[in-house]
PDB file of C-alpha atoms and ligand atoms in Angstrom:
ATOM      1  CA  MET A  87      57.439-122.970 -32.235  1.00 85.00           C
ATOM      2  CA  PRO A  88      58.056-126.480 -30.729  1.00 92.00           C
ATOM      3  CA  PRO A  89      60.102-129.054 -32.684  1.00 94.00           C
ATOM      4  CA  LEU A  90      57.739-130.300 -35.469  1.00 97.00           C
ATOM      5  CA  LEU A  91      57.268-133.878 -36.617  1.00 96.00           C
ATOM      6  CA  ASP A  92      56.606-134.967 -40.251  1.00 96.00           C
ATOM      7  CA  ASP A  93      53.969-137.659 -40.881  1.00 95.00           C
ATOM      8  CA  ALA A  94      56.320-140.637 -40.593  1.00 94.00           C
ATOM      9  CA  ALA A  95      57.633-139.493 -37.216  1.00 95.00           C
ATOM     10  CA  LEU A  96      54.164-138.602 -35.952  1.00 95.00           C
ATOM     11  CA  GLU A  97      52.756-141.964 -36.881  1.00 93.00           C
ATOM     12  CA  GLY A  98      55.464-143.612 -34.893  1.00 91.00           C
ATOM     13  CA  SER A  99      54.984-141.333 -31.884  1.00 92.00           C
ATOM     14  CA  SER A 100      53.762-142.800 -28.598  1.00 89.00           C
ATOM     15  CA  VAL A 101      50.870-140.234 -28.514  1.00 90.00           C
ATOM     16  CA  VAL A 102      49.456-141.528 -31.864  1.00 89.00           C
ATOM     17  CA  ALA A 103      50.243-145.220 -31.264  1.00 82.00           C
ATOM     18  CA  ASN A 104      48.968-144.909 -27.625  1.00 76.00           C
ATOM     19  CA  CYS A 105      47.278-148.143 -26.625  1.00 69.00           C
ATOM     20  CA  ALA A 106      45.496-146.347 -23.743  1.00 74.00           C
ATOM     21  CA  MET A 107      43.298-144.279 -26.100  1.00 79.00           C
ATOM     22  CA  ASN A 108      39.724-145.361 -26.602  1.00 87.00           C
ATOM     23  CA  ARG A 109      39.381-147.273 -29.845  1.00 91.00           C
ATOM     24  CA  GLU A 110      36.367-149.297 -28.776  1.00 92.00           C
ATOM     25  CA  ARG A 111      33.478-146.958 -29.005  1.00 96.00           C
ATOM     26  CA  SER A 112      30.081-148.493 -29.813  1.00 97.00           C
ATOM     27  CA  LEU A 113      27.487-147.168 -32.224  1.00 97.00           C
ATOM     28  CA  THR A 114      25.224-146.015 -29.470  1.00 96.00           C
ATOM     29  CA  GLY A 115      25.289-145.444 -25.681  1.00 95.00           C
ATOM     30  CA  SER A 116      26.770-142.831 -23.344  1.00 93.00           C
ATOM     31  CA  ASN A 117      30.237-142.717 -25.087  1.00 91.00           C
ATOM     32  CA  GLY A 118      29.081-144.084 -28.497  1.00 97.00           C
ATOM     33  CA  TYR A 119      29.273-142.627 -31.998  1.00 98.00           C
ATOM     34  CA  GLY A 120      25.716-141.253 -31.845  1.00 98.00           C
ATOM     35  CA  ARG A 121      26.427-139.250 -28.763  1.00 97.00           C
ATOM     36  CA  GLU A 122      29.928-138.033 -29.829  1.00 97.00           C
ATOM     37  CA  LEU A 123      28.644-136.938 -33.315  1.00 98.00           C
ATOM     38  CA  GLY A 124      25.040-135.956 -32.397  1.00 97.00           C
ATOM     39  CA  LEU A 125      23.885-138.104 -35.169  1.00 96.00           C
ATOM     40  CA  ASP A 126      21.903-141.384 -35.317  1.00 97.00           C
ATOM     41  CA  ILE A 127      24.001-143.255 -37.870  1.00 98.00           C
ATOM     42  CA  MET A 128      21.486-146.075 -38.489  1.00 97.00           C
ATOM     43  CA  GLU A 129      18.755-143.523 -39.072  1.00 97.00           C
ATOM     44  CA  VAL A 130      20.881-141.705 -41.684  1.00 98.00           C
ATOM     45  CA  LEU A 131      21.774-144.927 -43.462  1.00 97.00           C
ATOM     46  CA  ALA A 132      18.193-146.186 -43.498  1.00 97.00           C
ATOM     47  CA  GLU A 133      16.889-142.806 -44.808  1.00 97.00           C
ATOM     48  CA  ARG A 134      19.498-142.810 -47.562  1.00 97.00           C
ATOM     49  CA  CYS A 135      18.480-146.329 -48.538  1.00 97.00           C
ATOM     50  CA  THR A 136      15.011-145.122 -49.310  1.00 96.00           C
ATOM     51  CA  ARG A 137      16.543-142.787 -51.973  1.00 95.00           C
ATOM     52  CA  SER A 138      19.452-144.749 -53.339  1.00 96.00           C
ATOM     53  CA  PRO A 139      20.226-148.369 -54.309  1.00 96.00           C
ATOM     54  CA  ARG A 140      23.796-147.987 -52.888  1.00 96.00           C
ATOM     55  CA  VAL A 141      24.687-146.305 -49.671  1.00 98.00           C
ATOM     56  CA  ARG A 142      28.292-145.988 -48.370  1.00 98.00           C
ATOM     57  CA  TRP A 143      29.615-144.966 -44.952  1.00 98.00           C
ATOM     58  CA  LEU A 144      33.339-144.302 -44.434  1.00 98.00           C
ATOM     59  CA  ASP A 145      34.666-144.023 -40.901  1.00 98.00           C
ATOM     60  CA  LEU A 146      38.107-142.465 -40.641  1.00 98.00           C
ATOM     61  CA  CYS A 147      40.270-143.418 -37.645  1.00 97.00           C
ATOM     62  CA  CYS A 148      37.768-146.174 -36.916  1.00 97.00           C
ATOM     63  CA  GLY A 149      39.833-147.706 -34.068  1.00 96.00           C
ATOM     64  CA  SER A 150      38.770-151.298 -33.370  1.00 95.00           C
ATOM     65  CA  GLY A 151      35.882-150.979 -35.817  1.00 95.00           C
ATOM     66  CA  ARG A 152      33.370-151.930 -33.098  1.00 96.00           C
ATOM     67  CA  ALA A 153      30.731-149.371 -34.104  1.00 97.00           C
ATOM     68  CA  LEU A 154      31.100-150.379 -37.773  1.00 97.00           C
ATOM     69  CA  LEU A 155      30.631-154.031 -36.958  1.00 95.00           C
ATOM     70  CA  GLU A 156      27.541-153.201 -34.890  1.00 95.00           C
ATOM     71  CA  ALA A 157      26.174-151.162 -37.801  1.00 96.00           C
ATOM     72  CA  THR A 158      26.885-154.041 -40.223  1.00 95.00           C
ATOM     73  CA  GLN A 159      24.933-156.412 -38.013  1.00 93.00           C
ATOM     74  CA  LEU A 160      22.025-153.972 -37.754  1.00 95.00           C
ATOM     75  CA  THR A 161      21.862-153.416 -41.532  1.00 95.00           C
ATOM     76  CA  ALA A 162      21.619-157.222 -41.966  1.00 92.00           C
ATOM     77  CA  LYS A 163      18.807-157.336 -39.416  1.00 92.00           C
ATOM     78  CA  GLY A 164      17.001-154.454 -41.243  1.00 90.00           C
ATOM     79  CA  ASN A 165      17.489-156.196 -44.642  1.00 91.00           C
ATOM     80  CA  LEU A 166      19.739-153.413 -45.820  1.00 92.00           C
ATOM     81  CA  ALA A 167      22.943-155.515 -46.031  1.00 90.00           C
ATOM     82  CA  GLU A 168      22.797-155.551 -49.854  1.00 90.00           C
ATOM     83  CA  GLN A 169      22.449-151.834 -50.047  1.00 96.00           C
ATOM     84  CA  VAL A 170      24.870-150.537 -47.435  1.00 97.00           C
ATOM     85  CA  GLU A 171      28.643-150.763 -47.652  1.00 96.00           C
ATOM     86  CA  ILE A 172      30.691-149.772 -44.651  1.00 97.00           C
ATOM     87  CA  VAL A 173      34.401-148.867 -44.774  1.00 97.00           C
ATOM     88  CA  GLY A 174      36.651-148.221 -41.764  1.00 97.00           C
ATOM     89  CA  LEU A 175      40.152-146.795 -42.105  1.00 98.00           C
ATOM     90  CA  ASP A 176      42.729-146.750 -39.271  1.00 97.00           C
ATOM     91  CA  LEU A 177      46.521-146.271 -39.063  1.00 95.00           C
ATOM     92  CA  VAL A 178      46.821-149.412 -36.873  1.00 93.00           C
ATOM     93  CA  ASP A 179      45.123-152.729 -37.382  1.00 91.00           C
ATOM     94  CA  HIS A 180      43.723-153.193 -33.900  1.00 90.00           C
ATOM     95  CA  PHE A 181      40.544-154.374 -35.476  1.00 92.00           C
ATOM     96  CA  LEU A 182      38.098-156.383 -33.351  1.00 90.00           C
ATOM     97  CA  THR A 183      37.710-159.254 -35.773  1.00 76.00           C
ATOM     98  CA  THR A 184      39.514-160.739 -38.699  1.00 69.00           C
ATOM     99  CA  THR A 185      36.394-162.389 -40.049  1.00 72.00           C
ATOM    100  CA  VAL A 186      34.384-159.379 -41.234  1.00 74.00           C
ATOM    101  CA  PRO A 187      31.150-159.574 -43.073  1.00 80.00           C
ATOM    102  CA  ARG A 188      31.280-158.995 -46.877  1.00 83.00           C
ATOM    103  CA  THR A 189      29.647-155.595 -46.579  1.00 88.00           C
ATOM    104  CA  LEU A 190      32.306-154.203 -44.090  1.00 94.00           C
ATOM    105  CA  ARG A 191      35.815-153.350 -45.176  1.00 94.00           C
ATOM    106  CA  LEU A 192      38.454-152.548 -42.518  1.00 94.00           C
ATOM    107  CA  ILE A 193      41.493-150.960 -44.047  1.00 95.00           C
ATOM    108  CA  THR A 194      44.908-150.142 -42.456  1.00 96.00           C
ATOM    109  CA  GLY A 195      46.232-146.879 -43.749  1.00 96.00           C
ATOM    110  CA  SER A 196      46.555-143.132 -43.038  1.00 97.00           C
ATOM    111  CA  ALA A 197      43.814-140.664 -43.625  1.00 98.00           C
ATOM    112  CA  THR A 198      46.518-138.336 -45.043  1.00 97.00           C
ATOM    113  CA  GLU A 199      47.399-140.757 -47.847  1.00 97.00           C
ATOM    114  CA  TRP A 200      44.721-143.225 -48.531  1.00 98.00           C
ATOM    115  CA  GLU A 201      42.642-142.819 -51.672  1.00 97.00           C
ATOM    116  CA  PRO A 202      39.153-144.326 -52.031  1.00 97.00           C
ATOM    117  CA  ASN A 203      37.814-145.619 -55.372  1.00 96.00           C
ATOM    118  CA  GLU A 204      34.267-144.487 -54.567  1.00 97.00           C
ATOM    119  CA  LYS A 205      32.300-141.602 -53.073  1.00 98.00           C
ATOM    120  CA  PHE A 206      30.570-141.773 -49.695  1.00 98.00           C
ATOM    121  CA  ASP A 207      27.090-140.737 -48.559  1.00 98.00           C
ATOM    122  CA  LEU A 208      28.326-140.480 -44.960  1.00 98.00           C
ATOM    123  CA  ILE A 209      31.888-139.778 -43.641  1.00 98.00           C
ATOM    124  CA  THR A 210      32.564-139.732 -39.979  1.00 98.00           C
ATOM    125  CA  CYS A 211      35.746-139.338 -37.781  1.00 98.00           C
ATOM    126  CA  VAL A 212      35.129-139.814 -34.074  1.00 98.00           C
ATOM    127  CA  HIS A 213      37.995-138.339 -32.001  1.00 97.00           C
ATOM    128  CA  GLY A 214      40.504-139.104 -34.751  1.00 97.00           C
ATOM    129  CA  LEU A 215      41.419-135.699 -36.092  1.00 97.00           C
ATOM    130  CA  HIS A 216      43.106-134.987 -32.706  1.00 97.00           C
ATOM    131  CA  TYR A 217      45.915-137.314 -33.769  1.00 96.00           C
ATOM    132  CA  ILE A 218      46.402-136.277 -37.334  1.00 97.00           C
ATOM    133  CA  GLY A 219      49.180-133.899 -38.437  1.00 97.00           C
ATOM    134  CA  ASP A 220      47.732-132.096 -41.540  1.00 98.00           C
ATOM    135  CA  LYS A 221      44.128-131.799 -40.231  1.00 98.00           C
ATOM    136  CA  LEU A 222      43.238-129.177 -42.896  1.00 98.00           C
ATOM    137  CA  GLY A 223      44.666-131.500 -45.589  1.00 98.00           C
ATOM    138  CA  VAL A 224      42.415-134.242 -44.438  1.00 98.00           C
ATOM    139  CA  LEU A 225      39.307-131.959 -44.401  1.00 98.00           C
ATOM    140  CA  LYS A 226      40.159-131.031 -47.978  1.00 98.00           C
ATOM    141  CA  ARG A 227      40.439-134.691 -48.997  1.00 98.00           C
ATOM    142  CA  VAL A 228      37.203-135.589 -47.246  1.00 98.00           C
ATOM    143  CA  ALA A 229      35.252-132.919 -49.120  1.00 98.00           C
ATOM    144  CA  SER A 230      36.303-134.440 -52.355  1.00 98.00           C
ATOM    145  CA  TRP A 231      35.206-138.028 -51.215  1.00 98.00           C
ATOM    146  CA  LEU A 232      31.550-137.032 -50.530  1.00 98.00           C
ATOM    147  CA  THR A 233      28.688-137.688 -52.847  1.00 98.00           C
ATOM    148  CA  LYS A 234      26.806-134.592 -54.071  1.00 97.00           C
ATOM    149  CA  ASP A 235      24.634-134.560 -50.965  1.00 97.00           C
ATOM    150  CA  GLY A 236      26.836-136.694 -48.746  1.00 98.00           C
ATOM    151  CA  VAL A 237      27.374-135.727 -45.079  1.00 98.00           C
ATOM    152  CA  PHE A 238      30.680-135.358 -43.162  1.00 98.00           C
ATOM    153  CA  ILE A 239      30.864-134.995 -39.399  1.00 98.00           C
ATOM    154  CA  ALA A 240      33.806-135.187 -36.986  1.00 98.00           C
ATOM    155  CA  ASN A 241      35.105-134.072 -33.720  1.00 98.00           C
ATOM    156  CA  LEU A 242      37.615-131.265 -33.979  1.00 98.00           C
ATOM    157  CA  ASP A 243      39.143-128.789 -31.583  1.00 97.00           C
ATOM    158  CA  THR A 244      40.221-125.792 -33.673  1.00 97.00           C
ATOM    159  CA  ARG A 245      42.570-124.804 -30.831  1.00 96.00           C
ATOM    160  CA  SER A 246      44.788-127.678 -32.054  1.00 97.00           C
ATOM    161  CA  ILE A 247      45.346-125.826 -35.388  1.00 98.00           C
ATOM    162  CA  ARG A 248      48.051-123.273 -34.809  1.00 97.00           C
ATOM    163  CA  ARG A 249      50.039-120.582 -36.640  1.00 96.00           C
ATOM    164  CA  SER A 250      53.792-120.746 -36.761  1.00 93.00           C
ATOM    165  CA  ASP A 251      53.957-118.254 -33.790  1.00 94.00           C
ATOM    166  CA  GLY A 252      52.131-120.864 -31.730  1.00 94.00           C
ATOM    167  CA  THR A 253      48.792-119.017 -31.390  1.00 95.00           C
ATOM    168  CA  PRO A 254      45.632-120.925 -32.328  1.00 94.00           C
ATOM    169  CA  ALA A 255      44.387-119.967 -35.784  1.00 93.00           C
ATOM    170  CA  GLY A 256      41.138-119.071 -33.948  1.00 89.00           C
ATOM    171  CA  ARG A 257      38.236-117.087 -35.389  1.00 93.00           C
ATOM    172  CA  GLN A 258      39.907-116.469 -38.733  1.00 94.00           C
ATOM    173  CA  LEU A 259      40.160-120.266 -39.261  1.00 96.00           C
ATOM    174  CA  THR A 260      36.485-120.723 -38.328  1.00 96.00           C
ATOM    175  CA  TYR A 261      35.605-118.048 -40.808  1.00 96.00           C
ATOM    176  CA  GLU A 262      37.698-119.803 -43.502  1.00 96.00           C
ATOM    177  CA  LEU A 263      36.181-123.156 -42.711  1.00 98.00           C
ATOM    178  CA  ARG A 264      32.783-121.624 -43.256  1.00 97.00           C
ATOM    179  CA  GLN A 265      33.887-119.961 -46.540  1.00 97.00           C
ATOM    180  CA  GLN A 266      34.917-123.464 -47.759  1.00 97.00           C
ATOM    181  CA  GLY A 267      31.604-124.957 -46.966  1.00 98.00           C
ATOM    182  CA  PHE A 268      32.153-126.400 -43.527  1.00 98.00           C
ATOM    183  CA  THR A 269      30.143-125.736 -40.354  1.00 98.00           C
ATOM    184  CA  TYR A 270      31.973-125.555 -37.009  1.00 98.00           C
ATOM    185  CA  ASP A 271      30.094-125.993 -33.795  1.00 97.00           C
ATOM    186  CA  THR A 272      32.302-124.243 -31.264  1.00 96.00           C
ATOM    187  CA  THR A 273      30.423-125.469 -28.242  1.00 96.00           C
ATOM    188  CA  ARG A 274      30.435-129.160 -29.163  1.00 97.00           C
ATOM    189  CA  ARG A 275      33.692-128.981 -31.095  1.00 97.00           C
ATOM    190  CA  ARG A 276      32.243-130.616 -34.197  1.00 98.00           C
ATOM    191  CA  ILE A 277      32.910-129.957 -37.802  1.00 98.00           C
ATOM    192  CA  SER A 278      30.495-130.953 -40.483  1.00 98.00           C
ATOM    193  CA  ARG A 279      29.716-130.495 -44.195  1.00 98.00           C
ATOM    194  CA  GLU A 280      27.103-131.376 -46.675  1.00 98.00           C
ATOM    195  CA  GLY A 281      28.041-132.130 -50.300  1.00 98.00           C
ATOM    196  CA  SER A 282      31.262-132.624 -52.083  1.00 98.00           C
ATOM    197  CA  GLY A 283      33.422-129.689 -53.029  1.00 97.00           C
ATOM    198  CA  LYS A 284      36.822-128.501 -54.108  1.00 97.00           C
ATOM    199  CA  VAL A 285      38.297-126.979 -50.954  1.00 97.00           C
ATOM    200  CA  GLN A 286      41.215-124.477 -50.824  1.00 95.00           C
ATOM    201  CA  PHE A 287      42.580-123.321 -47.480  1.00 96.00           C
ATOM    202  CA  PRO A 288      44.998-120.466 -47.329  1.00 95.00           C
ATOM    203  CA  TYR A 289      47.344-122.472 -45.152  1.00 96.00           C
ATOM    204  CA  ARG A 290      50.702-124.311 -45.694  1.00 97.00           C
ATOM    205  CA  TYR A 291      51.240-127.264 -43.364  1.00 98.00           C
ATOM    206  CA  LEU A 292      54.459-127.109 -41.368  1.00 98.00           C
ATOM    207  CA  GLY A 293      54.393-130.162 -39.124  1.00 98.00           C
ATOM    208  CA  ALA A 294      52.912-131.564 -35.858  1.00 97.00           C
ATOM    209  CA  ASP A 295      53.647-131.244 -32.168  1.00 97.00           C
ATOM    210  CA  ASP A 296      52.977-134.520 -30.354  1.00 95.00           C
ATOM    211  CA  GLN A 297      53.841-132.917 -27.014  1.00 95.00           C
ATOM    212  CA  ALA A 298      50.846-130.607 -26.938  1.00 94.00           C
ATOM    213  CA  GLY A 299      49.327-132.348 -23.848  1.00 93.00           C
ATOM    214  CA  PRO A 300      45.817-133.446 -23.091  1.00 92.00           C
ATOM    215  CA  ASN A 301      43.032-131.783 -25.127  1.00 93.00           C
ATOM    216  CA  TYR A 302      39.396-131.343 -24.100  1.00 93.00           C
ATOM    217  CA  ILE A 303      38.750-135.082 -24.004  1.00 91.00           C
ATOM    218  CA  GLY A 304      41.581-135.478 -21.431  1.00 90.00           C
ATOM    219  CA  GLN A 305      43.954-137.481 -23.743  1.00 89.00           C
ATOM    220  CA  PRO A 306      47.314-136.304 -25.035  1.00 92.00           C
ATOM    221  CA  ALA A 307      46.680-134.953 -28.487  1.00 94.00           C
ATOM    222  CA  VAL A 308      48.542-133.418 -31.482  1.00 96.00           C
ATOM    223  CA  ASP A 309      48.815-129.733 -32.434  1.00 97.00           C
ATOM    224  CA  SER A 310      49.077-128.942 -36.124  1.00 98.00           C
ATOM    225  CA  PHE A 311      51.172-125.969 -37.301  1.00 98.00           C
ATOM    226  CA  TYR A 312      50.514-123.846 -40.409  1.00 98.00           C
ATOM    227  CA  ASP A 313      51.696-120.756 -42.154  1.00 96.00           C
ATOM    228  CA  HIS A 314      48.953-118.550 -43.237  1.00 92.00           C
ATOM    229  CA  VAL A 315      49.346-118.044 -47.002  1.00 91.00           C
ATOM    230  CA  HIS A 316      47.976-114.712 -48.289  1.00 76.00           C
ATOM    231  CA  GLN A 317      46.050-115.279 -51.465  1.00 66.00           C
ATOM    232  CA  LYS A 318      46.365-112.876 -54.314  1.00 57.00           C
TER     233      LYS A 318
HETATM  234  C1  SAM B  91      40.755-142.049 -29.990  1.00 79.53           C
HETATM  235  S1  SAM B  91      40.928-143.342 -31.254  1.00 79.53           S
HETATM  236  C2  SAM B  91      39.224-143.312 -31.882  1.00 79.53           C
HETATM  237  C3  SAM B  91      38.844-144.561 -32.540  1.00 79.53           C
HETATM  238  C4  SAM B  91      37.395-144.857 -32.890  1.00 79.53           C
HETATM  239  N1  SAM B  91      36.923-143.766 -33.750  1.00 79.53           N
HETATM  240  C5  SAM B  91      36.566-144.749 -31.646  1.00 79.53           C
HETATM  241  O1  SAM B  91      35.968-143.781 -31.310  1.00 79.53           O
HETATM  242  O2  SAM B  91      36.445-145.897 -30.996  1.00 79.53           O
HETATM  243  C6  SAM B  91      41.801-142.496 -32.558  1.00 79.53           C
HETATM  244  C7  SAM B  91      42.238-143.378 -33.666  1.00 79.53           C
HETATM  245  O3  SAM B  91      42.753-142.585 -34.753  1.00 79.53           O
HETATM  246  C8  SAM B  91      43.799-143.448 -35.412  1.00 79.53           C
HETATM  247  N2  SAM B  91      44.647-142.559 -36.198  1.00 79.53           N
HETATM  248  C9  SAM B  91      45.559-141.694 -35.793  1.00 79.53           C
HETATM  249  N3  SAM B  91      46.137-141.096 -36.791  1.00 79.53           N
HETATM  250  C10 SAM B  91      45.577-141.606 -37.903  1.00 79.53           C
HETATM  251  C11 SAM B  91      45.795-141.416 -39.343  1.00 79.53           C
HETATM  252  N4  SAM B  91      46.668-140.586 -39.835  1.00 79.53           N
HETATM  253  N5  SAM B  91      45.082-142.104 -40.184  1.00 79.53           N
HETATM  254  C12 SAM B  91      44.101-143.022 -39.783  1.00 79.53           C
HETATM  255  N6  SAM B  91      43.924-143.354 -38.463  1.00 79.53           N
HETATM  256  C13 SAM B  91      44.579-142.558 -37.520  1.00 79.53           C
HETATM  257  C14 SAM B  91      44.371-144.046 -34.188  1.00 79.53           C
HETATM  258  O4  SAM B  91      45.128-145.281 -34.576  1.00 79.53           O
HETATM  259  C15 SAM B  91      43.199-144.445 -33.317  1.00 79.53           C
HETATM  260  O5  SAM B  91      42.703-145.701 -33.605  1.00 79.53           O
END
């Protein structure tokens, strides 16, 4: 096993604080949120607005918040500004603007520690889990933050979740993700879920390796190490 970092060391690592990583994705376009998640976010928000007086979207690891700002402007244009609340969370405050509209909140904090006061109809994480240490811990937290029929979708490479002997947790993990209510698309490397839930993974987090090298998007990423805990 490589030397493992705890959260504090990982968050200070040059791989996570890397200024070269793309924090500027737009909502749409060839490298935008829609393409990366296979989801038209404005369509989802608008459809939810037909069913609910309050619709909330949380974007974890939101980077500069560009996509969120664009969505906020579009909700205003579509007269949905009073209904839709958008929240972005990122470890670093490289946010595009300091004067954000009232319906957008950009928060500096870690997805491994932050606690929301409300539930969300949509939770996204575009190429953010690659830099998180306890990825399974974040998935567990996210499941508890969804509304009853809320939707979560994120990019995830399950090869970055490893056992203490260094091998990827592989098919067994995909099975366990499914058992806990997640869907994993192995081709597109996307994880999703519908509806809140109490998630229990049979894994104990050991720490993170920030020297794992480039992942499938070509950027240096973080491997997360776990002990498989046998449940009685
Ligand atoms: C590749 S960028 C993606 C940013 C944005 N989603 C986009 O696509 O433009 C990954 C982001 O994850 C953030 N990040 C890394 N670890 C985090 C953590 N523990 N909690 C919150 N954000 C984190 C980084 O600061 C960075 O902004």
